[in-house]
PDB file of C-alpha atoms and ligand atoms in Angstrom:
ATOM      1  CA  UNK A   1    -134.288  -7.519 -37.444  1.00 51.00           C
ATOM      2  CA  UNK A   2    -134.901  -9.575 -34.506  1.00 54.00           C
ATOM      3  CA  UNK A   3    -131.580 -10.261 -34.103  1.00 56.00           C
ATOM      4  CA  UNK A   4    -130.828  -6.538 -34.143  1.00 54.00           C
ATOM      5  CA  UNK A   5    -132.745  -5.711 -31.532  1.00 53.00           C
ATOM      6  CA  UNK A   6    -131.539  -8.464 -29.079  1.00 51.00           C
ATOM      7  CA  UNK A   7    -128.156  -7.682 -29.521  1.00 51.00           C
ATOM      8  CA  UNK A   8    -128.748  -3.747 -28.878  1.00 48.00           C
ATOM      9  CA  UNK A   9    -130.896  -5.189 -25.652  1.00 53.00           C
ATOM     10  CA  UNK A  10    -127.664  -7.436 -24.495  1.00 54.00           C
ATOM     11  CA  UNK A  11    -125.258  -4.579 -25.403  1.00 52.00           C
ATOM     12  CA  UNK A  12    -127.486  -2.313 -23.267  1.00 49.00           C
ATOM     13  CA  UNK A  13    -127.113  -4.162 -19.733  1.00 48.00           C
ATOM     14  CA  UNK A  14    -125.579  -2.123 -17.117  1.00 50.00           C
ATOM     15  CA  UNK A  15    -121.821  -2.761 -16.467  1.00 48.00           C
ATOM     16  CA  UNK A  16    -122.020  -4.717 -13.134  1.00 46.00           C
ATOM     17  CA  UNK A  17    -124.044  -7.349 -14.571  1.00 45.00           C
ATOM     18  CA  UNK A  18    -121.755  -8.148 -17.398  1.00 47.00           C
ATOM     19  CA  UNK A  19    -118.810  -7.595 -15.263  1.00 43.00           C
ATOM     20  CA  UNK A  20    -120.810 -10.433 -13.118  1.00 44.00           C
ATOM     21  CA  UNK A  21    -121.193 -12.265 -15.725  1.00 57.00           C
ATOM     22  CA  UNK A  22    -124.951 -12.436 -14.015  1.00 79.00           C
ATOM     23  CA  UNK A  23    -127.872 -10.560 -13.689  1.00 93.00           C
ATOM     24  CA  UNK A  24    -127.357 -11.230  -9.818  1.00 96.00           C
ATOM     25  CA  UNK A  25    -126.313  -8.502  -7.616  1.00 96.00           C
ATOM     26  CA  UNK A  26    -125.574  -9.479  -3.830  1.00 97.00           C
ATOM     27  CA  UNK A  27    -126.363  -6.993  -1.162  1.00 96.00           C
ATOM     28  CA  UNK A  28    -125.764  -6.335   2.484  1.00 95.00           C
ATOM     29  CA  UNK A  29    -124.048  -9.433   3.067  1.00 97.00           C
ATOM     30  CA  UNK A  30    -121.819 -10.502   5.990  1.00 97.00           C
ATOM     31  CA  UNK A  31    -120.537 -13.773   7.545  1.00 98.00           C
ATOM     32  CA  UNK A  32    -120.195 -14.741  11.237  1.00 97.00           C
ATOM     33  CA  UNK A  33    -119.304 -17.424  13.126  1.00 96.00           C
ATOM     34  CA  UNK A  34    -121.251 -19.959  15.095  1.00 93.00           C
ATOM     35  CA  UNK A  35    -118.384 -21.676  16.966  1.00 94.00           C
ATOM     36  CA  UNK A  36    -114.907 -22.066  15.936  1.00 94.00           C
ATOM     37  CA  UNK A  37    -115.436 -24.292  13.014  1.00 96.00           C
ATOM     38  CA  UNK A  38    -118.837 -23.378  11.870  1.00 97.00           C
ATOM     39  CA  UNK A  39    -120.498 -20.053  10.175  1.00 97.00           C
ATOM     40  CA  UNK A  40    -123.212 -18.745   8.235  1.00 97.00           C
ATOM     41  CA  UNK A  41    -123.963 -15.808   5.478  1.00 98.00           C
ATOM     42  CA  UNK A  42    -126.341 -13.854   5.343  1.00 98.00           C
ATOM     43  CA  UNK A  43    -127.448 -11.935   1.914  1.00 98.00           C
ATOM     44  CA  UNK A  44    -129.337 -10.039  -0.314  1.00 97.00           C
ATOM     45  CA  UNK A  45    -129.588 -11.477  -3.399  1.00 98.00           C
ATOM     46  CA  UNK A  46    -130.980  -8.719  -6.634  1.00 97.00           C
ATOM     47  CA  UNK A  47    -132.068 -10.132  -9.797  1.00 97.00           C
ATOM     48  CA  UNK A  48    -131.994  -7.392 -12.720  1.00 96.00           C
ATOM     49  CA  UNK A  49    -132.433 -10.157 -15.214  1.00 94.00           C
ATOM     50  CA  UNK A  50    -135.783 -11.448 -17.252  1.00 94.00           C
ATOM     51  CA  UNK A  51    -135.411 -15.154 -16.133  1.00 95.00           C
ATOM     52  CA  UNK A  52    -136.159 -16.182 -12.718  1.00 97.00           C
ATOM     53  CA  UNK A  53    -132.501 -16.955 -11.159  1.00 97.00           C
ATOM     54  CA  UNK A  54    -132.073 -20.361  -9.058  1.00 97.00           C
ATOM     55  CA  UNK A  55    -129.065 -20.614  -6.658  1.00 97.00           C
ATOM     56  CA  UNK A  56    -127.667 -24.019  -6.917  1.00 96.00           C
ATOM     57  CA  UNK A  57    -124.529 -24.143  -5.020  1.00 97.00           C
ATOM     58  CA  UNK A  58    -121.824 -22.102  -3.245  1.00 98.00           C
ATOM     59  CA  UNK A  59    -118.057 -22.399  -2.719  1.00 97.00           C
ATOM     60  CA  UNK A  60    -115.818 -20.837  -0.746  1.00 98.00           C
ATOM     61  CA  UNK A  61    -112.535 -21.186   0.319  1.00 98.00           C
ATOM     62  CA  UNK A  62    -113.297 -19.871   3.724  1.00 98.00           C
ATOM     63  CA  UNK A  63    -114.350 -23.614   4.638  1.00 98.00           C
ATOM     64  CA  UNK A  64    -114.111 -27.222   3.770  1.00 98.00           C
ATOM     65  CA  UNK A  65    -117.847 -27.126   2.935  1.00 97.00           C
ATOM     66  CA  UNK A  66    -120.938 -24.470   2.422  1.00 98.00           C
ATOM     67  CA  UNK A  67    -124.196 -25.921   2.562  1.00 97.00           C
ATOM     68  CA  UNK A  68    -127.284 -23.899   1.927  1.00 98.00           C
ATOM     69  CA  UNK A  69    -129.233 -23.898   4.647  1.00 97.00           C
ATOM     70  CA  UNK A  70    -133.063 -23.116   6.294  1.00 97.00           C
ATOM     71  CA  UNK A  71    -133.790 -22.452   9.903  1.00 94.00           C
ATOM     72  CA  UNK A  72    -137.114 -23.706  10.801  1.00 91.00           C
ATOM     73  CA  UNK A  73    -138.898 -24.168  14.021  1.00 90.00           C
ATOM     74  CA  UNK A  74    -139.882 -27.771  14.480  1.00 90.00           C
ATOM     75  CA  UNK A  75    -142.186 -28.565  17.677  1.00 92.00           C
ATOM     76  CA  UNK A  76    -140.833 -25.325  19.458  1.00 92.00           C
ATOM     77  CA  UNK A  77    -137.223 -25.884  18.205  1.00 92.00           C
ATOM     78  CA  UNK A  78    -135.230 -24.143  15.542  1.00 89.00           C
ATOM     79  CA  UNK A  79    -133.377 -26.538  13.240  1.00 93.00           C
ATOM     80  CA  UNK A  80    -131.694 -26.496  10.635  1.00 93.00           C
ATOM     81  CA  UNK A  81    -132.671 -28.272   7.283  1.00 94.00           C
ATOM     82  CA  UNK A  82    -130.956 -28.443   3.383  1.00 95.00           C
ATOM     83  CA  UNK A  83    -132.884 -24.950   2.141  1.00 94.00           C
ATOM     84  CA  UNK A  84    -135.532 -25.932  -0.573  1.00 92.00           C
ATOM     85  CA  UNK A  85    -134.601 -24.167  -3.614  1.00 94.00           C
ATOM     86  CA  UNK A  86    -133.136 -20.606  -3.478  1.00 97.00           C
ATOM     87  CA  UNK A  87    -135.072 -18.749  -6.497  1.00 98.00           C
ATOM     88  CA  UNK A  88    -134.085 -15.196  -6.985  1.00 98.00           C
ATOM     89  CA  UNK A  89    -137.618 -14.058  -8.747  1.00 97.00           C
ATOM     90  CA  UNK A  90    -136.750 -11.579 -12.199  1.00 97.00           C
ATOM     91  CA  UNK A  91    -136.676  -8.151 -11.344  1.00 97.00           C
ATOM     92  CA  UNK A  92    -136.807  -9.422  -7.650  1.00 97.00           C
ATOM     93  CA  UNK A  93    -134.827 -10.114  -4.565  1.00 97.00           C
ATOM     94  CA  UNK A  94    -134.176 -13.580  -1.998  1.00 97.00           C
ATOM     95  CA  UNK A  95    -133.050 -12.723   1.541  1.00 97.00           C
ATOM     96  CA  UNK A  96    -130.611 -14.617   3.191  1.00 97.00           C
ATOM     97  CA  UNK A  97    -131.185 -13.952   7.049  1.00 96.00           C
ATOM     98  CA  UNK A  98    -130.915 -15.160  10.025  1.00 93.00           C
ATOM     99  CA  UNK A  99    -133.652 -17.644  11.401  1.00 91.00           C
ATOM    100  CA  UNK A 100    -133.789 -18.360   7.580  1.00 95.00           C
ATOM    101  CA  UNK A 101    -132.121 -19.407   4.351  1.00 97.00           C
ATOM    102  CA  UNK A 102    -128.588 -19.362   4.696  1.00 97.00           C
ATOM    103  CA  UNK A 103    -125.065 -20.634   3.290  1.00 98.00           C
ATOM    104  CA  UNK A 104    -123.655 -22.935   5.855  1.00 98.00           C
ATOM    105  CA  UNK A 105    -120.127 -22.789   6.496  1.00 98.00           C
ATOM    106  CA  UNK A 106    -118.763 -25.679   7.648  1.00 97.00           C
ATOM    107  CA  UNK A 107    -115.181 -26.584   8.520  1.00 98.00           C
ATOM    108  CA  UNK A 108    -114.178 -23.327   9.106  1.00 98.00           C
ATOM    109  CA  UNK A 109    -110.305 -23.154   7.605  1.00 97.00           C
ATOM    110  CA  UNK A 110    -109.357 -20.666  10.475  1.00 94.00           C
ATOM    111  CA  UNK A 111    -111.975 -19.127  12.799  1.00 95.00           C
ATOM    112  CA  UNK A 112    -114.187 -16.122  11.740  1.00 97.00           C
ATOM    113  CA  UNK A 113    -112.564 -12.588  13.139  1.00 97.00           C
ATOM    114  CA  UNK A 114    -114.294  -9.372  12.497  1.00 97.00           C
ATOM    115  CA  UNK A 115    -112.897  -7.320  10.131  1.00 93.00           C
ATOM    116  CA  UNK A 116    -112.224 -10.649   8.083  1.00 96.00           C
ATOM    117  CA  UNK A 117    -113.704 -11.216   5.027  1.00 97.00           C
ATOM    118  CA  UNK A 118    -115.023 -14.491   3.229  1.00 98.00           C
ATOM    119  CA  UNK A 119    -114.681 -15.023  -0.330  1.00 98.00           C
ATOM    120  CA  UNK A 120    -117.956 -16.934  -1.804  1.00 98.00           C
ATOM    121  CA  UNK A 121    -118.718 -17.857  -5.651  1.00 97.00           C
ATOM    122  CA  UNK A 122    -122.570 -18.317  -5.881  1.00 97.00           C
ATOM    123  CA  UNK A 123    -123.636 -20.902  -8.945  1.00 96.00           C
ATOM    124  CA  UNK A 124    -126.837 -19.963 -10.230  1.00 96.00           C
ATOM    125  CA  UNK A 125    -126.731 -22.460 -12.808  1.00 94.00           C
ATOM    126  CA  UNK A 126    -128.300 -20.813 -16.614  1.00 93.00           C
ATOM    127  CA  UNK A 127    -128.001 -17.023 -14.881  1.00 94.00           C
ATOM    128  CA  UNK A 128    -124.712 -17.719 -14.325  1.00 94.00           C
ATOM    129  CA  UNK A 129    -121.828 -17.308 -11.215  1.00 95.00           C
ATOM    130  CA  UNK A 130    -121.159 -14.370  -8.854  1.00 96.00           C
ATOM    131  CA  UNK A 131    -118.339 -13.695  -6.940  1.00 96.00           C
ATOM    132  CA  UNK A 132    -118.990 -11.961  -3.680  1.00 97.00           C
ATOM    133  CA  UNK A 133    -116.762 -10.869  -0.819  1.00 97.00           C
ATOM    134  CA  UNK A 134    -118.669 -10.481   2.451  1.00 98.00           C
ATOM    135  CA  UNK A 135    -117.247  -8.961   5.602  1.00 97.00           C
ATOM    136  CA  UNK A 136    -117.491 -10.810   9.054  1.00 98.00           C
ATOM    137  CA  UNK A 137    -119.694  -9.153  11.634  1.00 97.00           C
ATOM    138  CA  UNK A 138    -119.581 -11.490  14.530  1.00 96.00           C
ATOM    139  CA  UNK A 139    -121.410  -8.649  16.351  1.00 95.00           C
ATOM    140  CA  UNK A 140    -124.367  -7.703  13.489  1.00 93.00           C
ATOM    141  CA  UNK A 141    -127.934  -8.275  15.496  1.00 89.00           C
ATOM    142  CA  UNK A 142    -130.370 -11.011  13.891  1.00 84.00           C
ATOM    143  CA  UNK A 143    -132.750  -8.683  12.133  1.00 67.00           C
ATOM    144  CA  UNK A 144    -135.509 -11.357  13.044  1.00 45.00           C
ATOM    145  CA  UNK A 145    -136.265 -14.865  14.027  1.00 42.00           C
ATOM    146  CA  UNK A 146    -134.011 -16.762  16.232  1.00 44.00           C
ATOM    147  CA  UNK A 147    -130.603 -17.004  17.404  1.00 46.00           C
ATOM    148  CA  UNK A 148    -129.787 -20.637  17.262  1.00 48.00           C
ATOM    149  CA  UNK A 149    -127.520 -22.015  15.214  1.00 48.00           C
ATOM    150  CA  UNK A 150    -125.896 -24.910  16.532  1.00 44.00           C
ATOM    151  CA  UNK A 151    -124.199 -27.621  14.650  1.00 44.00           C
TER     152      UNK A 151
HETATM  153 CU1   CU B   1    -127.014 -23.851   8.910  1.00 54.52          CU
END
């Protein structure tokens, strides 16, 4: 009977997570550049799922490397750190954002244009890996915190 039940549950998730392969939904995401060889993204990340989601690593073929990143102000001065671990709460949301948590792009394969868009496959380990296509916005305001981002 149990067993009943948890496959009508499985059966019963909506579309875009099994077409995800992931409870994880990304939202309002975009990329931009720093300088010629070096970006960022910025995201929304939705967890529909039961199990608290963890994001482990990210790929892309937009660069030679993607780091995930925080933005912290040390003595008066942002820096940039390795992020402590990205957990997407169940039935919750991370924000990737500027003056935060972000993926680090680094080694740009060709420079960041607007109207581009950058290809990234997030590994969340157990919940699984979503593929998400984010559009550059070299021009999109920081929503808060600061502006540097220099590498
Ligand atoms: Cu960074």
């Amino acid at each position: 009977m149990k067993k009943l039940i948890a496959t009508v549950l499985l059966t019963g998730l909506p579309l875009a997570a099994l077409a995800e392969g992931s409870a994880i939904m990304v939202h309002d995401g975009y990329a931009r550049a720093a300088n010629p060889r070096s970006g960022a993204a910025f995201m929304t990340l939705m967890n529909s799922g039961t199990a608290d989601c963890t994001l482990a690593s990210v790929q892309t073929p937009a660069s030679e490397k993607a780091e995930l990143h925080t933005s912290k102000e040390v003595d008066g001065v942002m820096k940039m750190l390795p992020a402590d671990p990205i957990v997407v709460p169940a039935g919750g949301e991370a924000t990737l954002a500027r003056g935060g948590d972000h993926v680090m792009l680094m080694g740009l394969t060709q420079p960041l244009a607007n109207g581009d868009e950058v290809a990234l496959t997030l590994d969340f380990g157990d919940c699984g890996t979503v593929e998400a296509k984010l559009p550059v916005d070299n021009d999109r305001k920081a929503d808060a915190g600061g502006e540097s981002h220099a590498h």
